Amino acid sequence: MKRTLLLHAELSRVIASMGHGDALVIGDAGLPIPDAPQCPGGPQRIDLAVSRGVPAFDEVLAAVLSELQVERALVATEACGAGGALPAWVAPVDASVQAVSHEDLKLATRGARAVVRTGEFTPYRNIVLYAGVVF
């Protein structure tokens, strides 16, 4: 049995099967996820939302970061502050974080292994995490 923070079976399985460069998306409840019929081989959907705000984006991100070695990440420029400063919620990501347009971020979800939907309803609270290698 896992002794770490992550208990959700589907999410735990996806993280355990990720290879170098594979992507995992964590998003708010409003992030559109490509449908499999429109995007064959599209990402697996993992919907964690129980009610509005539960689970919170930050809680899910912290649990995933405790399990996944992250090499780089993408966030939407629309989430960034004045002067392009990265949002405070990306601070726990110990990797290179790049800001891209929200449209480009949505395109990046198509190639992800899975998209995790949280109960959060904060605009642009989405991140694409790319797996690194533990040395």
Short mmCIF file of C-alpha atoms in Angstrom, two decimals:
data_model
loop_
_atom_site.label_atom_id
_atom_site.label_comp_id
_atom_site.label_asym_id
_atom_site.label_seq_id
_atom_site.Cartn_x
_atom_site.Cartn_y
_atom_site.Cartn_z
CA MET A 1 0.00 0.00 0.00
CA LYS A 2 1.24 3.49 -0.81
CA ARG A 3 2.28 5.48 2.20
CA THR A 4 2.44 8.86 0.50
CA LEU A 5 -0.18 11.58 0.06
CA LEU A 6 -1.69 10.23 -3.14
CA LEU A 7 -4.50 7.73 -2.58
CA HIS A 8 -6.59 8.12 -5.75
CA ALA A 9 -6.15 4.86 -7.66
CA GLU A 10 -6.44 6.18 -11.25
CA LEU A 11 -4.14 9.13 -10.64
CA SER A 12 -1.60 7.00 -8.80
CA ARG A 13 -1.56 4.48 -11.69
CA VAL A 14 -1.06 7.20 -14.31
CA ILE A 15 1.84 8.76 -12.42
CA ALA A 16 3.46 5.37 -11.88
CA SER A 17 3.29 4.65 -15.62
CA MET A 18 4.63 8.02 -16.83
CA GLY A 19 7.90 8.13 -18.71
CA HIS A 20 10.35 10.95 -19.36
CA GLY A 21 8.62 13.80 -21.17
CA ASP A 22 5.07 12.52 -20.64
CA ALA A 23 2.59 15.23 -19.69
CA LEU A 24 0.00 15.39 -16.92
CA VAL A 25 -2.47 18.27 -16.74
CA ILE A 26 -4.05 19.57 -13.54
CA GLY A 27 -6.88 21.97 -14.16
CA ASP A 28 -9.80 23.81 -12.74
CA ALA A 29 -13.32 22.57 -13.34
CA GLY A 30 -13.69 24.79 -16.41
CA LEU A 31 -10.73 23.49 -18.42
CA PRO A 32 -12.04 21.81 -21.58
CA ILE A 33 -10.75 18.27 -22.03
CA PRO A 34 -10.50 16.90 -25.57
CA ASP A 35 -13.05 14.16 -26.20
CA ALA A 36 -11.72 10.79 -27.28
CA PRO A 37 -14.01 10.59 -30.38
CA GLN A 38 -12.70 13.96 -31.60
CA CYS A 39 -9.15 13.25 -30.51
CA PRO A 40 -8.37 9.51 -30.75
CA GLY A 41 -5.85 8.50 -28.16
CA GLY A 42 -6.64 11.66 -26.21
CA PRO A 43 -5.86 12.04 -22.54
CA GLN A 44 -7.47 9.99 -19.81
CA ARG A 45 -9.95 12.00 -17.75
CA ILE A 46 -9.57 11.90 -13.99
CA ASP A 47 -12.35 13.94 -12.41
CA LEU A 48 -11.68 14.53 -8.73
CA ALA A 49 -14.32 17.22 -8.22
CA VAL A 50 -16.69 16.45 -5.36
CA SER A 51 -18.27 19.87 -4.98
CA ARG A 52 -17.40 23.48 -5.76
CA GLY A 53 -13.83 24.00 -4.57
CA VAL A 54 -13.29 20.42 -3.38
CA PRO A 55 -10.63 19.31 -3.85
CA ALA A 56 -8.74 22.56 -4.17
CA PHE A 57 -6.24 22.94 -7.01
CA ASP A 58 -3.37 23.58 -4.58
CA GLU A 59 -4.09 20.34 -2.68
CA VAL A 60 -4.08 18.27 -5.86
CA LEU A 61 -0.92 19.95 -7.15
CA ALA A 62 0.89 19.32 -3.85
CA ALA A 63 -0.10 15.63 -3.86
CA VAL A 64 1.00 15.15 -7.48
CA LEU A 65 4.31 16.95 -6.89
CA SER A 66 5.01 14.61 -3.96
CA GLU A 67 4.86 11.68 -6.39
CA LEU A 68 6.09 13.01 -9.75
CA GLN A 69 9.54 14.25 -10.77
CA VAL A 70 8.77 17.33 -12.88
CA GLU A 71 11.21 18.52 -15.54
CA ARG A 72 9.23 21.49 -16.84
CA ALA A 73 5.75 22.96 -16.71
CA LEU A 74 3.40 25.23 -18.66
CA VAL A 75 0.92 27.79 -17.33
CA ALA A 76 -1.24 30.30 -19.17
CA THR A 77 0.07 33.85 -19.57
CA GLU A 78 -3.41 34.96 -18.55
CA ALA A 79 -2.67 33.58 -15.05
CA CYS A 80 0.48 35.68 -14.76
CA GLY A 81 0.62 39.02 -12.99
CA ALA A 82 1.84 42.39 -14.11
CA GLY A 83 5.07 42.23 -16.06
CA GLY A 84 4.58 38.52 -16.74
CA ALA A 85 5.35 37.40 -13.18
CA LEU A 86 4.39 33.77 -12.64
CA PRO A 87 1.45 33.21 -10.31
CA ALA A 88 2.30 32.41 -6.67
CA TRP A 89 0.61 29.00 -6.88
CA VAL A 90 3.39 27.67 -9.16
CA ALA A 91 6.04 28.20 -6.45
CA PRO A 92 5.95 24.54 -5.28
CA VAL A 93 6.89 23.39 -8.81
CA ASP A 94 10.63 22.81 -8.57
CA ALA A 95 11.23 22.98 -12.31
CA SER A 96 11.33 25.37 -15.23
CA VAL A 97 7.88 26.97 -15.67
CA GLN A 98 7.01 28.61 -18.97
CA ALA A 99 4.03 30.87 -19.64
CA VAL A 100 2.18 30.25 -22.91
CA SER A 101 -1.14 31.51 -24.22
CA HIS A 102 -4.23 29.82 -22.82
CA GLU A 103 -4.97 28.51 -26.33
CA ASP A 104 -1.51 26.90 -26.52
CA LEU A 105 -2.00 25.41 -23.06
CA LYS A 106 -5.30 23.86 -24.18
CA LEU A 107 -3.53 22.43 -27.25
CA ALA A 108 -0.89 20.89 -24.95
CA THR A 109 -3.65 18.98 -23.12
CA ARG A 110 -4.22 16.89 -26.27
CA GLY A 111 -0.86 15.18 -25.90
CA ALA A 112 -1.13 14.57 -22.16
CA ARG A 113 -1.39 11.13 -20.59
CA ALA A 114 -4.19 12.40 -18.35
CA VAL A 115 -6.10 15.53 -17.40
CA VAL A 116 -6.98 15.85 -13.73
CA ARG A 117 -10.02 18.02 -13.02
CA THR A 118 -10.20 19.61 -9.57
CA GLY A 119 -13.17 21.31 -7.91
CA GLU A 120 -11.56 24.72 -8.31
CA PHE A 121 -13.38 27.40 -10.30
CA THR A 122 -10.55 29.94 -10.58
CA PRO A 123 -9.95 31.13 -14.15
CA TYR A 124 -6.66 29.97 -15.74
CA ARG A 125 -5.75 27.78 -12.73
CA ASN A 126 -4.30 25.08 -14.98
CA ILE A 127 -0.84 23.58 -15.34
CA VAL A 128 0.80 21.05 -17.64
CA LEU A 129 3.53 19.06 -15.87
CA TYR A 130 6.15 17.20 -17.91
CA ALA A 131 7.77 14.21 -16.23
CA GLY A 132 11.46 14.25 -15.60
CA VAL A 133 13.84 11.50 -14.62
CA VAL A 134 14.91 10.69 -11.08
CA PHE A 135 18.70 10.26 -11.00
#
